[in-house]
JSON list of C-alpha atoms in Angstrom, two decimals:
[
{"chain": "A", "resi": 1, "resn": "UNK", "atom": "CA", "xyz": [-20.86, -29.61, 10.78]},
{"chain": "A", "resi": 2, "resn": "UNK", "atom": "CA", "xyz": [-22.73, -27.66, 8.13]},
{"chain": "A", "resi": 3, "resn": "UNK", "atom": "CA", "xyz": [-20.85, -28.17, 4.81]},
{"chain": "A", "resi": 4, "resn": "UNK", "atom": "CA", "xyz": [-20.68, -24.44, 4.15]},
{"chain": "A", "resi": 5, "resn": "UNK", "atom": "CA", "xyz": [-19.21, -23.83, 7.60]},
{"chain": "A", "resi": 6, "resn": "UNK", "atom": "CA", "xyz": [-16.77, -26.68, 7.06]},
{"chain": "A", "resi": 7, "resn": "UNK", "atom": "CA", "xyz": [-15.70, -25.20, 3.70]},
{"chain": "A", "resi": 8, "resn": "UNK", "atom": "CA", "xyz": [-15.30, -21.78, 5.32]},
{"chain": "A", "resi": 9, "resn": "UNK", "atom": "CA", "xyz": [-13.05, -23.29, 7.99]},
{"chain": "A", "resi": 10, "resn": "UNK", "atom": "CA", "xyz": [-10.90, -24.89, 5.27]},
{"chain": "A", "resi": 11, "resn": "UNK", "atom": "CA", "xyz": [-10.66, -21.64, 3.32]},
{"chain": "A", "resi": 12, "resn": "UNK", "atom": "CA", "xyz": [-9.58, -19.73, 6.43]},
{"chain": "A", "resi": 13, "resn": "UNK", "atom": "CA", "xyz": [-6.92, -22.37, 7.11]},
{"chain": "A", "resi": 14, "resn": "UNK", "atom": "CA", "xyz": [-5.60, -22.02, 3.56]},
{"chain": "A", "resi": 15, "resn": "UNK", "atom": "CA", "xyz": [-5.56, -18.23, 3.92]},
{"chain": "A", "resi": 16, "resn": "UNK", "atom": "CA", "xyz": [-3.60, -18.55, 7.16]},
{"chain": "A", "resi": 17, "resn": "UNK", "atom": "CA", "xyz": [-0.99, -20.84, 5.60]},
{"chain": "A", "resi": 18, "resn": "UNK", "atom": "CA", "xyz": [-0.57, -18.55, 2.58]},
{"chain": "A", "resi": 19, "resn": "UNK", "atom": "CA", "xyz": [-0.19, -15.55, 4.87]},
{"chain": "A", "resi": 20, "resn": "UNK", "atom": "CA", "xyz": [2.51, -17.33, 6.83]},
{"chain": "A", "resi": 21, "resn": "UNK", "atom": "CA", "xyz": [4.36, -18.16, 3.61]},
{"chain": "A", "resi": 22, "resn": "UNK", "atom": "CA", "xyz": [4.39, -14.45, 2.78]},
{"chain": "A", "resi": 23, "resn": "UNK", "atom": "CA", "xyz": [5.61, -13.55, 6.29]},
{"chain": "A", "resi": 24, "resn": "UNK", "atom": "CA", "xyz": [2.33, -11.99, 7.33]},
{"chain": "A", "resi": 25, "resn": "UNK", "atom": "CA", "xyz": [-0.19, -12.78, 10.01]},
{"chain": "A", "resi": 26, "resn": "UNK", "atom": "CA", "xyz": [-3.48, -14.45, 9.04]},
{"chain": "A", "resi": 27, "resn": "UNK", "atom": "CA", "xyz": [-5.49, -11.57, 10.47]},
{"chain": "A", "resi": 28, "resn": "UNK", "atom": "CA", "xyz": [-3.83, -9.19, 7.97]},
{"chain": "A", "resi": 29, "resn": "UNK", "atom": "CA", "xyz": [-5.83, -10.87, 5.17]},
{"chain": "A", "resi": 30, "resn": "UNK", "atom": "CA", "xyz": [-9.55, -10.09, 4.83]},
{"chain": "A", "resi": 31, "resn": "UNK", "atom": "CA", "xyz": [-11.93, -12.57, 3.25]},
{"chain": "A", "resi": 32, "resn": "UNK", "atom": "CA", "xyz": [-14.72, -11.25, 1.06]},
{"chain": "A", "resi": 33, "resn": "UNK", "atom": "CA", "xyz": [-17.26, -14.05, 0.68]},
{"chain": "A", "resi": 34, "resn": "UNK", "atom": "CA", "xyz": [-18.76, -13.79, -2.79]},
{"chain": "A", "resi": 35, "resn": "UNK", "atom": "CA", "xyz": [-22.52, -14.28, -2.50]},
{"chain": "A", "resi": 36, "resn": "UNK", "atom": "CA", "xyz": [-23.57, -13.93, -6.13]},
{"chain": "A", "resi": 37, "resn": "UNK", "atom": "CA", "xyz": [-26.44, -16.36, -6.72]},
{"chain": "A", "resi": 38, "resn": "UNK", "atom": "CA", "xyz": [-26.55, -17.45, -3.08]},
{"chain": "A", "resi": 39, "resn": "UNK", "atom": "CA", "xyz": [-29.68, -17.59, -0.96]},
{"chain": "A", "resi": 40, "resn": "UNK", "atom": "CA", "xyz": [-30.42, -15.53, 2.13]},
{"chain": "A", "resi": 41, "resn": "UNK", "atom": "CA", "xyz": [-30.11, -18.68, 4.26]},
{"chain": "A", "resi": 42, "resn": "UNK", "atom": "CA", "xyz": [-26.66, -19.43, 2.82]},
{"chain": "A", "resi": 43, "resn": "UNK", "atom": "CA", "xyz": [-25.57, -15.85, 3.50]},
{"chain": "A", "resi": 44, "resn": "UNK", "atom": "CA", "xyz": [-26.93, -16.04, 7.03]},
{"chain": "A", "resi": 45, "resn": "UNK", "atom": "CA", "xyz": [-24.94, -19.23, 7.58]},
{"chain": "A", "resi": 46, "resn": "UNK", "atom": "CA", "xyz": [-21.62, -17.58, 6.79]},
{"chain": "A", "resi": 47, "resn": "UNK", "atom": "CA", "xyz": [-22.48, -14.47, 8.79]},
{"chain": "A", "resi": 48, "resn": "UNK", "atom": "CA", "xyz": [-23.30, -16.63, 11.79]},
{"chain": "A", "resi": 49, "resn": "UNK", "atom": "CA", "xyz": [-19.91, -18.32, 11.27]},
{"chain": "A", "resi": 50, "resn": "UNK", "atom": "CA", "xyz": [-18.10, -15.00, 11.57]},
{"chain": "A", "resi": 51, "resn": "UNK", "atom": "CA", "xyz": [-17.74, -13.66, 8.01]},
{"chain": "A", "resi": 52, "resn": "UNK", "atom": "CA", "xyz": [-17.38, -9.87, 8.09]},
{"chain": "A", "resi": 53, "resn": "UNK", "atom": "CA", "xyz": [-17.39, -9.01, 4.37]},
{"chain": "A", "resi": 54, "resn": "UNK", "atom": "CA", "xyz": [-19.76, -10.12, 1.64]},
{"chain": "A", "resi": 55, "resn": "UNK", "atom": "CA", "xyz": [-19.25, -9.32, -2.02]},
{"chain": "A", "resi": 56, "resn": "UNK", "atom": "CA", "xyz": [-21.85, -8.95, -4.73]},
{"chain": "A", "resi": 57, "resn": "UNK", "atom": "CA", "xyz": [-21.28, -8.68, -8.48]},
{"chain": "A", "resi": 58, "resn": "UNK", "atom": "CA", "xyz": [-24.48, -6.93, -9.49]},
{"chain": "A", "resi": 59, "resn": "UNK", "atom": "CA", "xyz": [-26.24, -3.97, -7.94]},
{"chain": "A", "resi": 60, "resn": "UNK", "atom": "CA", "xyz": [-29.73, -5.28, -8.69]},
{"chain": "A", "resi": 61, "resn": "UNK", "atom": "CA", "xyz": [-29.17, -8.67, -7.05]},
{"chain": "A", "resi": 62, "resn": "UNK", "atom": "CA", "xyz": [-27.52, -7.04, -4.06]},
{"chain": "A", "resi": 63, "resn": "UNK", "atom": "CA", "xyz": [-30.46, -4.67, -3.68]},
{"chain": "A", "resi": 64, "resn": "UNK", "atom": "CA", "xyz": [-32.88, -7.59, -3.37]},
{"chain": "A", "resi": 65, "resn": "UNK", "atom": "CA", "xyz": [-30.77, -9.08, -0.58]},
{"chain": "A", "resi": 66, "resn": "UNK", "atom": "CA", "xyz": [-30.03, -5.78, 1.12]},
{"chain": "A", "resi": 67, "resn": "UNK", "atom": "CA", "xyz": [-33.71, -5.13, 1.70]},
{"chain": "A", "resi": 68, "resn": "UNK", "atom": "CA", "xyz": [-34.04, -8.42, 3.59]},
{"chain": "A", "resi": 69, "resn": "UNK", "atom": "CA", "xyz": [-34.36, -7.58, 7.27]},
{"chain": "A", "resi": 70, "resn": "UNK", "atom": "CA", "xyz": [-32.25, -10.53, 8.37]},
{"chain": "A", "resi": 71, "resn": "UNK", "atom": "CA", "xyz": [-29.05, -9.24, 6.77]},
{"chain": "A", "resi": 72, "resn": "UNK", "atom": "CA", "xyz": [-29.59, -5.56, 6.03]},
{"chain": "A", "resi": 73, "resn": "UNK", "atom": "CA", "xyz": [-29.29, -3.95, 9.43]},
{"chain": "A", "resi": 74, "resn": "UNK", "atom": "CA", "xyz": [-26.01, -2.08, 10.09]},
{"chain": "A", "resi": 75, "resn": "UNK", "atom": "CA", "xyz": [-25.74, -3.60, 13.55]},
{"chain": "A", "resi": 76, "resn": "UNK", "atom": "CA", "xyz": [-25.14, -7.02, 11.98]},
{"chain": "A", "resi": 77, "resn": "UNK", "atom": "CA", "xyz": [-21.49, -5.96, 11.84]},
{"chain": "A", "resi": 78, "resn": "UNK", "atom": "CA", "xyz": [-20.46, -6.83, 8.29]},
{"chain": "A", "resi": 79, "resn": "UNK", "atom": "CA", "xyz": [-19.66, -4.84, 5.17]},
{"chain": "A", "resi": 80, "resn": "UNK", "atom": "CA", "xyz": [-21.08, -5.02, 1.67]},
{"chain": "A", "resi": 81, "resn": "UNK", "atom": "CA", "xyz": [-18.54, -4.95, -1.17]},
{"chain": "A", "resi": 82, "resn": "UNK", "atom": "CA", "xyz": [-19.31, -4.37, -4.84]},
{"chain": "A", "resi": 83, "resn": "UNK", "atom": "CA", "xyz": [-16.83, -6.53, -6.72]},
{"chain": "A", "resi": 84, "resn": "UNK", "atom": "CA", "xyz": [-18.43, -6.54, -10.18]},
{"chain": "A", "resi": 85, "resn": "UNK", "atom": "CA", "xyz": [-18.55, -3.94, -12.93]},
{"chain": "A", "resi": 86, "resn": "UNK", "atom": "CA", "xyz": [-20.47, -0.81, -11.99]},
{"chain": "A", "resi": 87, "resn": "UNK", "atom": "CA", "xyz": [-22.51, 1.10, -14.57]},
{"chain": "A", "resi": 88, "resn": "UNK", "atom": "CA", "xyz": [-22.78, 4.83, -14.07]},
{"chain": "A", "resi": 89, "resn": "UNK", "atom": "CA", "xyz": [-26.58, 4.70, -13.97]},
{"chain": "A", "resi": 90, "resn": "UNK", "atom": "CA", "xyz": [-26.38, 2.36, -10.96]},
{"chain": "A", "resi": 91, "resn": "UNK", "atom": "CA", "xyz": [-24.03, 4.48, -8.88]},
{"chain": "A", "resi": 92, "resn": "UNK", "atom": "CA", "xyz": [-26.73, 6.19, -6.79]},
{"chain": "A", "resi": 93, "resn": "UNK", "atom": "CA", "xyz": [-28.20, 2.84, -5.75]},
{"chain": "A", "resi": 94, "resn": "UNK", "atom": "CA", "xyz": [-24.78, 1.30, -5.15]},
{"chain": "A", "resi": 95, "resn": "UNK", "atom": "CA", "xyz": [-23.74, 4.03, -2.74]},
{"chain": "A", "resi": 96, "resn": "UNK", "atom": "CA", "xyz": [-26.77, 3.31, -0.60]},
{"chain": "A", "resi": 97, "resn": "UNK", "atom": "CA", "xyz": [-25.53, -0.23, 0.08]},
{"chain": "A", "resi": 98, "resn": "UNK", "atom": "CA", "xyz": [-21.83, -0.76, -0.41]},
{"chain": "A", "resi": 99, "resn": "UNK", "atom": "CA", "xyz": [-19.03, 0.16, 1.96]},
{"chain": "A", "resi": 100, "resn": "UNK", "atom": "CA", "xyz": [-16.34, -0.44, -0.65]},
{"chain": "A", "resi": 101, "resn": "UNK", "atom": "CA", "xyz": [-16.49, -0.46, -4.44]},
{"chain": "A", "resi": 102, "resn": "UNK", "atom": "CA", "xyz": [-13.70, -2.61, -5.91]},
{"chain": "A", "resi": 103, "resn": "UNK", "atom": "CA", "xyz": [-14.29, -1.92, -9.59]},
{"chain": "A", "resi": 104, "resn": "UNK", "atom": "CA", "xyz": [-13.72, 1.72, -10.55]},
{"chain": "A", "resi": 105, "resn": "UNK", "atom": "CA", "xyz": [-12.24, 1.50, -14.04]},
{"chain": "A", "resi": 106, "resn": "UNK", "atom": "CA", "xyz": [-12.71, 4.89, -15.69]},
{"chain": "A", "resi": 107, "resn": "UNK", "atom": "CA", "xyz": [-12.54, 8.59, -14.88]},
{"chain": "A", "resi": 108, "resn": "UNK", "atom": "CA", "xyz": [-16.17, 9.01, -15.99]},
{"chain": "A", "resi": 109, "resn": "UNK", "atom": "CA", "xyz": [-17.26, 6.45, -13.40]},
{"chain": "A", "resi": 110, "resn": "UNK", "atom": "CA", "xyz": [-15.12, 8.11, -10.73]},
{"chain": "A", "resi": 111, "resn": "UNK", "atom": "CA", "xyz": [-16.70, 11.47, -11.57]},
{"chain": "A", "resi": 112, "resn": "UNK", "atom": "CA", "xyz": [-20.20, 10.04, -11.22]},
{"chain": "A", "resi": 113, "resn": "UNK", "atom": "CA", "xyz": [-19.33, 8.47, -7.88]},
{"chain": "A", "resi": 114, "resn": "UNK", "atom": "CA", "xyz": [-17.97, 11.83, -6.74]},
{"chain": "A", "resi": 115, "resn": "UNK", "atom": "CA", "xyz": [-21.13, 13.63, -7.85]},
{"chain": "A", "resi": 116, "resn": "UNK", "atom": "CA", "xyz": [-23.35, 11.20, -5.98]},
{"chain": "A", "resi": 117, "resn": "UNK", "atom": "CA", "xyz": [-21.16, 11.26, -2.90]},
{"chain": "A", "resi": 118, "resn": "UNK", "atom": "CA", "xyz": [-21.43, 15.06, -2.81]},
{"chain": "A", "resi": 119, "resn": "UNK", "atom": "CA", "xyz": [-25.22, 14.76, -2.93]},
{"chain": "A", "resi": 120, "resn": "UNK", "atom": "CA", "xyz": [-25.07, 12.41, 0.03]},
{"chain": "A", "resi": 121, "resn": "UNK", "atom": "CA", "xyz": [-22.40, 14.54, 1.77]},
{"chain": "A", "resi": 122, "resn": "UNK", "atom": "CA", "xyz": [-20.53, 11.32, 2.45]},
{"chain": "A", "resi": 123, "resn": "UNK", "atom": "CA", "xyz": [-17.11, 10.35, 1.12]},
{"chain": "A", "resi": 124, "resn": "UNK", "atom": "CA", "xyz": [-16.88, 7.02, -0.71]},
{"chain": "A", "resi": 125, "resn": "UNK", "atom": "CA", "xyz": [-14.14, 4.39, -0.49]},
{"chain": "A", "resi": 126, "resn": "UNK", "atom": "CA", "xyz": [-13.12, 2.78, -3.77]},
{"chain": "A", "resi": 127, "resn": "UNK", "atom": "CA", "xyz": [-10.48, 0.58, -5.32]},
{"chain": "A", "resi": 128, "resn": "UNK", "atom": "CA", "xyz": [-9.21, 1.12, -8.86]},
{"chain": "A", "resi": 129, "resn": "UNK", "atom": "CA", "xyz": [-9.54, -1.92, -11.10]},
{"chain": "A", "resi": 130, "resn": "UNK", "atom": "CA", "xyz": [-6.47, -2.61, -13.23]},
{"chain": "A", "resi": 131, "resn": "UNK", "atom": "CA", "xyz": [-6.25, -5.04, -16.13]},
{"chain": "A", "resi": 132, "resn": "UNK", "atom": "CA", "xyz": [-2.96, -6.77, -15.33]},
{"chain": "A", "resi": 133, "resn": "UNK", "atom": "CA", "xyz": [-3.45, -9.71, -17.72]},
{"chain": "A", "resi": 134, "resn": "UNK", "atom": "CA", "xyz": [-3.94, -7.67, -20.90]},
{"chain": "A", "resi": 135, "resn": "UNK", "atom": "CA", "xyz": [-7.10, -9.62, -21.79]},
{"chain": "A", "resi": 136, "resn": "UNK", "atom": "CA", "xyz": [-9.51, -7.62, -23.95]},
{"chain": "A", "resi": 137, "resn": "UNK", "atom": "CA", "xyz": [-12.46, -9.33, -22.27]},
{"chain": "A", "resi": 138, "resn": "UNK", "atom": "CA", "xyz": [-11.63, -7.88, -18.86]},
{"chain": "A", "resi": 139, "resn": "UNK", "atom": "CA", "xyz": [-12.54, -4.53, -17.38]},
{"chain": "A", "resi": 140, "resn": "UNK", "atom": "CA", "xyz": [-9.88, -2.38, -15.81]},
{"chain": "A", "resi": 141, "resn": "UNK", "atom": "CA", "xyz": [-7.43, 0.39, -16.55]},
{"chain": "A", "resi": 142, "resn": "UNK", "atom": "CA", "xyz": [-4.45, -0.29, -18.74]},
{"chain": "A", "resi": 143, "resn": "UNK", "atom": "CA", "xyz": [-1.37, -0.50, -16.54]},
{"chain": "A", "resi": 144, "resn": "UNK", "atom": "CA", "xyz": [0.33, 2.27, -18.53]},
{"chain": "A", "resi": 145, "resn": "UNK", "atom": "CA", "xyz": [-2.54, 4.65, -17.78]},
{"chain": "A", "resi": 146, "resn": "UNK", "atom": "CA", "xyz": [-2.70, 4.14, -14.01]},
{"chain": "A", "resi": 147, "resn": "UNK", "atom": "CA", "xyz": [-0.42, 6.94, -12.81]},
{"chain": "A", "resi": 148, "resn": "UNK", "atom": "CA", "xyz": [-2.12, 9.47, -15.10]},
{"chain": "A", "resi": 149, "resn": "UNK", "atom": "CA", "xyz": [-5.48, 8.31, -13.78]},
{"chain": "A", "resi": 150, "resn": "UNK", "atom": "CA", "xyz": [-4.35, 8.84, -10.19]},
{"chain": "A", "resi": 151, "resn": "UNK", "atom": "CA", "xyz": [-3.24, 12.37, -11.03]},
{"chain": "A", "resi": 152, "resn": "UNK", "atom": "CA", "xyz": [-6.56, 13.14, -12.75]},
{"chain": "A", "resi": 153, "resn": "UNK", "atom": "CA", "xyz": [-8.47, 11.65, -9.79]},
{"chain": "A", "resi": 154, "resn": "UNK", "atom": "CA", "xyz": [-7.27, 14.54, -7.65]},
{"chain": "A", "resi": 155, "resn": "UNK", "atom": "CA", "xyz": [-10.19, 16.52, -9.10]},
{"chain": "A", "resi": 156, "resn": "UNK", "atom": "CA", "xyz": [-12.59, 14.35, -7.08]},
{"chain": "A", "resi": 157, "resn": "UNK", "atom": "CA", "xyz": [-11.60, 14.64, -3.41]},
{"chain": "A", "resi": 158, "resn": "UNK", "atom": "CA", "xyz": [-14.85, 13.16, -2.06]},
{"chain": "A", "resi": 159, "resn": "UNK", "atom": "CA", "xyz": [-13.79, 9.76, -3.41]},
{"chain": "A", "resi": 160, "resn": "UNK", "atom": "CA", "xyz": [-11.20, 7.99, -1.30]},
{"chain": "A", "resi": 161, "resn": "UNK", "atom": "CA", "xyz": [-8.96, 5.76, -3.39]},
{"chain": "A", "resi": 162, "resn": "UNK", "atom": "CA", "xyz": [-7.70, 3.18, -0.91]},
{"chain": "A", "resi": 163, "resn": "UNK", "atom": "CA", "xyz": [-6.16, 0.51, -3.12]},
{"chain": "A", "resi": 164, "resn": "UNK", "atom": "CA", "xyz": [-6.21, -1.51, -6.31]},
{"chain": "A", "resi": 165, "resn": "UNK", "atom": "CA", "xyz": [-8.07, -4.54, -7.63]},
{"chain": "A", "resi": 166, "resn": "UNK", "atom": "CA", "xyz": [-7.35, -7.01, -10.40]},
{"chain": "A", "resi": 167, "resn": "UNK", "atom": "CA", "xyz": [-8.59, -10.33, -11.75]},
{"chain": "A", "resi": 168, "resn": "UNK", "atom": "CA", "xyz": [-6.36, -13.16, -12.88]},
{"chain": "A", "resi": 169, "resn": "UNK", "atom": "CA", "xyz": [-6.95, -15.37, -15.87]},
{"chain": "A", "resi": 170, "resn": "UNK", "atom": "CA", "xyz": [-9.44, -18.21, -15.61]},
{"chain": "A", "resi": 171, "resn": "UNK", "atom": "CA", "xyz": [-6.78, -20.87, -15.80]},
{"chain": "A", "resi": 172, "resn": "UNK", "atom": "CA", "xyz": [-6.48, -24.40, -14.36]},
{"chain": "A", "resi": 173, "resn": "UNK", "atom": "CA", "xyz": [-2.96, -23.43, -13.27]},
{"chain": "A", "resi": 174, "resn": "UNK", "atom": "CA", "xyz": [-2.98, -20.82, -10.48]},
{"chain": "A", "resi": 175, "resn": "UNK", "atom": "CA", "xyz": [0.73, -20.17, -11.02]},
{"chain": "A", "resi": 176, "resn": "UNK", "atom": "CA", "xyz": [-0.07, -18.55, -14.37]},
{"chain": "A", "resi": 177, "resn": "UNK", "atom": "CA", "xyz": [-1.56, -15.63, -12.46]},
{"chain": "A", "resi": 178, "resn": "UNK", "atom": "CA", "xyz": [1.46, -14.95, -10.27]},
{"chain": "A", "resi": 179, "resn": "UNK", "atom": "CA", "xyz": [2.92, -12.35, -12.69]},
{"chain": "A", "resi": 180, "resn": "UNK", "atom": "CA", "xyz": [-0.41, -10.47, -12.85]},
{"chain": "A", "resi": 181, "resn": "UNK", "atom": "CA", "xyz": [-0.61, -10.31, -9.06]},
{"chain": "A", "resi": 182, "resn": "UNK", "atom": "CA", "xyz": [3.03, -9.33, -8.69]},
{"chain": "A", "resi": 183, "resn": "UNK", "atom": "CA", "xyz": [2.43, -6.56, -11.22]},
{"chain": "A", "resi": 184, "resn": "UNK", "atom": "CA", "xyz": [-0.45, -5.11, -9.18]},
{"chain": "A", "resi": 185, "resn": "UNK", "atom": "CA", "xyz": [1.73, -5.09, -6.09]},
{"chain": "A", "resi": 186, "resn": "UNK", "atom": "CA", "xyz": [4.47, -3.30, -8.03]},
{"chain": "A", "resi": 187, "resn": "UNK", "atom": "CA", "xyz": [1.98, -0.72, -9.30]},
{"chain": "A", "resi": 188, "resn": "UNK", "atom": "CA", "xyz": [0.74, -0.05, -5.78]},
{"chain": "A", "resi": 189, "resn": "UNK", "atom": "CA", "xyz": [4.31, 0.61, -4.67]},
{"chain": "A", "resi": 190, "resn": "UNK", "atom": "CA", "xyz": [4.81, 3.07, -7.54]},
{"chain": "A", "resi": 191, "resn": "UNK", "atom": "CA", "xyz": [1.65, 4.92, -6.54]},
{"chain": "A", "resi": 192, "resn": "UNK", "atom": "CA", "xyz": [2.82, 5.13, -2.94]},
{"chain": "A", "resi": 193, "resn": "UNK", "atom": "CA", "xyz": [6.09, 6.74, -4.02]},
{"chain": "A", "resi": 194, "resn": "UNK", "atom": "CA", "xyz": [4.15, 9.40, -5.92]},
{"chain": "A", "resi": 195, "resn": "UNK", "atom": "CA", "xyz": [2.33, 10.40, -2.70]},
{"chain": "A", "resi": 196, "resn": "UNK", "atom": "CA", "xyz": [-0.87, 11.52, -4.36]},
{"chain": "A", "resi": 197, "resn": "UNK", "atom": "CA", "xyz": [-2.93, 13.48, -1.80]},
{"chain": "A", "resi": 198, "resn": "UNK", "atom": "CA", "xyz": [-5.84, 11.47, -0.45]},
{"chain": "A", "resi": 199, "resn": "UNK", "atom": "CA", "xyz": [-4.69, 8.23, -2.10]},
{"chain": "A", "resi": 200, "resn": "UNK", "atom": "CA", "xyz": [-3.59, 5.25, -0.04]},
{"chain": "A", "resi": 201, "resn": "UNK", "atom": "CA", "xyz": [-2.71, 1.72, -1.00]},
{"chain": "A", "resi": 202, "resn": "UNK", "atom": "CA", "xyz": [-4.38, 0.14, 2.02]},
{"chain": "A", "resi": 203, "resn": "UNK", "atom": "CA", "xyz": [-5.86, -2.72, 0.01]},
{"chain": "A", "resi": 204, "resn": "UNK", "atom": "CA", "xyz": [-4.83, -5.04, -2.79]},
{"chain": "A", "resi": 205, "resn": "UNK", "atom": "CA", "xyz": [-7.94, -6.95, -3.84]},
{"chain": "A", "resi": 206, "resn": "UNK", "atom": "CA", "xyz": [-6.87, -9.95, -5.87]},
{"chain": "A", "resi": 207, "resn": "UNK", "atom": "CA", "xyz": [-7.33, -13.69, -5.81]},
{"chain": "A", "resi": 208, "resn": "UNK", "atom": "CA", "xyz": [-10.43, -15.87, -6.14]},
{"chain": "A", "resi": 209, "resn": "UNK", "atom": "CA", "xyz": [-11.24, -19.51, -5.47]},
{"chain": "A", "resi": 210, "resn": "UNK", "atom": "CA", "xyz": [-8.76, -20.89, -7.99]},
{"chain": "A", "resi": 211, "resn": "UNK", "atom": "CA", "xyz": [-5.79, -18.64, -7.19]},
{"chain": "A", "resi": 212, "resn": "UNK", "atom": "CA", "xyz": [-6.21, -16.84, -3.86]},
{"chain": "A", "resi": 213, "resn": "UNK", "atom": "CA", "xyz": [-3.21, -18.48, -2.23]},
{"chain": "A", "resi": 214, "resn": "UNK", "atom": "CA", "xyz": [-0.92, -17.27, -5.02]},
{"chain": "A", "resi": 215, "resn": "UNK", "atom": "CA", "xyz": [-2.48, -13.81, -4.71]},
{"chain": "A", "resi": 216, "resn": "UNK", "atom": "CA", "xyz": [-1.78, -13.70, -0.97]},
{"chain": "A", "resi": 217, "resn": "UNK", "atom": "CA", "xyz": [1.82, -14.76, -1.55]},
{"chain": "A", "resi": 218, "resn": "UNK", "atom": "CA", "xyz": [2.13, -11.79, -3.93]},
{"chain": "A", "resi": 219, "resn": "UNK", "atom": "CA", "xyz": [0.64, -9.25, -1.53]},
{"chain": "A", "resi": 220, "resn": "UNK", "atom": "CA", "xyz": [-3.18, -9.51, -1.58]},
{"chain": "A", "resi": 221, "resn": "UNK", "atom": "CA", "xyz": [-4.94, -8.53, 1.62]},
{"chain": "A", "resi": 222, "resn": "UNK", "atom": "CA", "xyz": [-8.49, -8.76, 0.25]},
{"chain": "A", "resi": 223, "resn": "UNK", "atom": "CA", "xyz": [-9.43, -12.09, -1.38]},
{"chain": "A", "resi": 224, "resn": "UNK", "atom": "CA", "xyz": [-12.78, -12.67, -3.08]},
{"chain": "A", "resi": 225, "resn": "UNK", "atom": "CA", "xyz": [-13.93, -16.26, -2.61]},
{"chain": "A", "resi": 226, "resn": "UNK", "atom": "CA", "xyz": [-17.28, -17.84, -3.45]},
{"chain": "A", "resi": 227, "resn": "UNK", "atom": "CA", "xyz": [-17.17, -21.36, -4.89]},
{"chain": "A", "resi": 228, "resn": "UNK", "atom": "CA", "xyz": [-14.70, -22.71, -2.35]},
{"chain": "A", "resi": 229, "resn": "UNK", "atom": "CA", "xyz": [-17.12, -21.68, 0.42]},
{"chain": "A", "resi": 230, "resn": "UNK", "atom": "CA", "xyz": [-20.51, -22.52, -1.02]},
{"chain": "A", "resi": 231, "resn": "UNK", "atom": "CA", "xyz": [-19.84, -25.56, -3.20]},
{"chain": "A", "resi": 232, "resn": "UNK", "atom": "CA", "xyz": [-18.78, -29.05, -2.26]},
{"chain": "A", "resi": 233, "resn": "UNK", "atom": "CA", "xyz": [-15.02, -29.51, -2.69]},
{"chain": "A", "resi": 234, "resn": "UNK", "atom": "CA", "xyz": [-13.97, -31.86, -5.47]}
]
């Protein structure tokens, strides 16, 4: 078996077991295969193996891949996700490619997405990135500002807020990120009780190669995994 396909099988098995531990079905968890730095042939391999979501960190790199006939066509049946930081001057290009933007972290960015979506006469699905670890090096809204942000976001009805995203710490111990993931779940529940018009908490995007099982146990239903798929396991 191709090593990438074998790794993908292992990842899906781990997702299934984590889902069962959290009393959910495996098909309630969506895998976003992170393809930053990966070749077209590697991407084609995972698509052929059934991956339905691919995630890119940078608009420019994604654009180079998106224009490749082999993987660009809509009928290929998968979705492009932007999981990295989005600059406002790249919004127009991003909206031409991505089905879901995970990393909205300011009202100015949301406003630019709304402006561009109005030009395209197409609503845009986004997640709001929250800094649940308190690290200054990370993007994301401060947890204390989230409810105010959601209220202010009502001014931009062409942007559909359908969940939250966070990143854990880069730590050798996945358990250290459990509180950050539990916090995001708690925040999503608070937002649901507020019943902001047009806002849903359909997705919690959290968990990467080193901590995705912990994230699933704490409520993630979108996990962003690259190294565990494309690199040889240790």
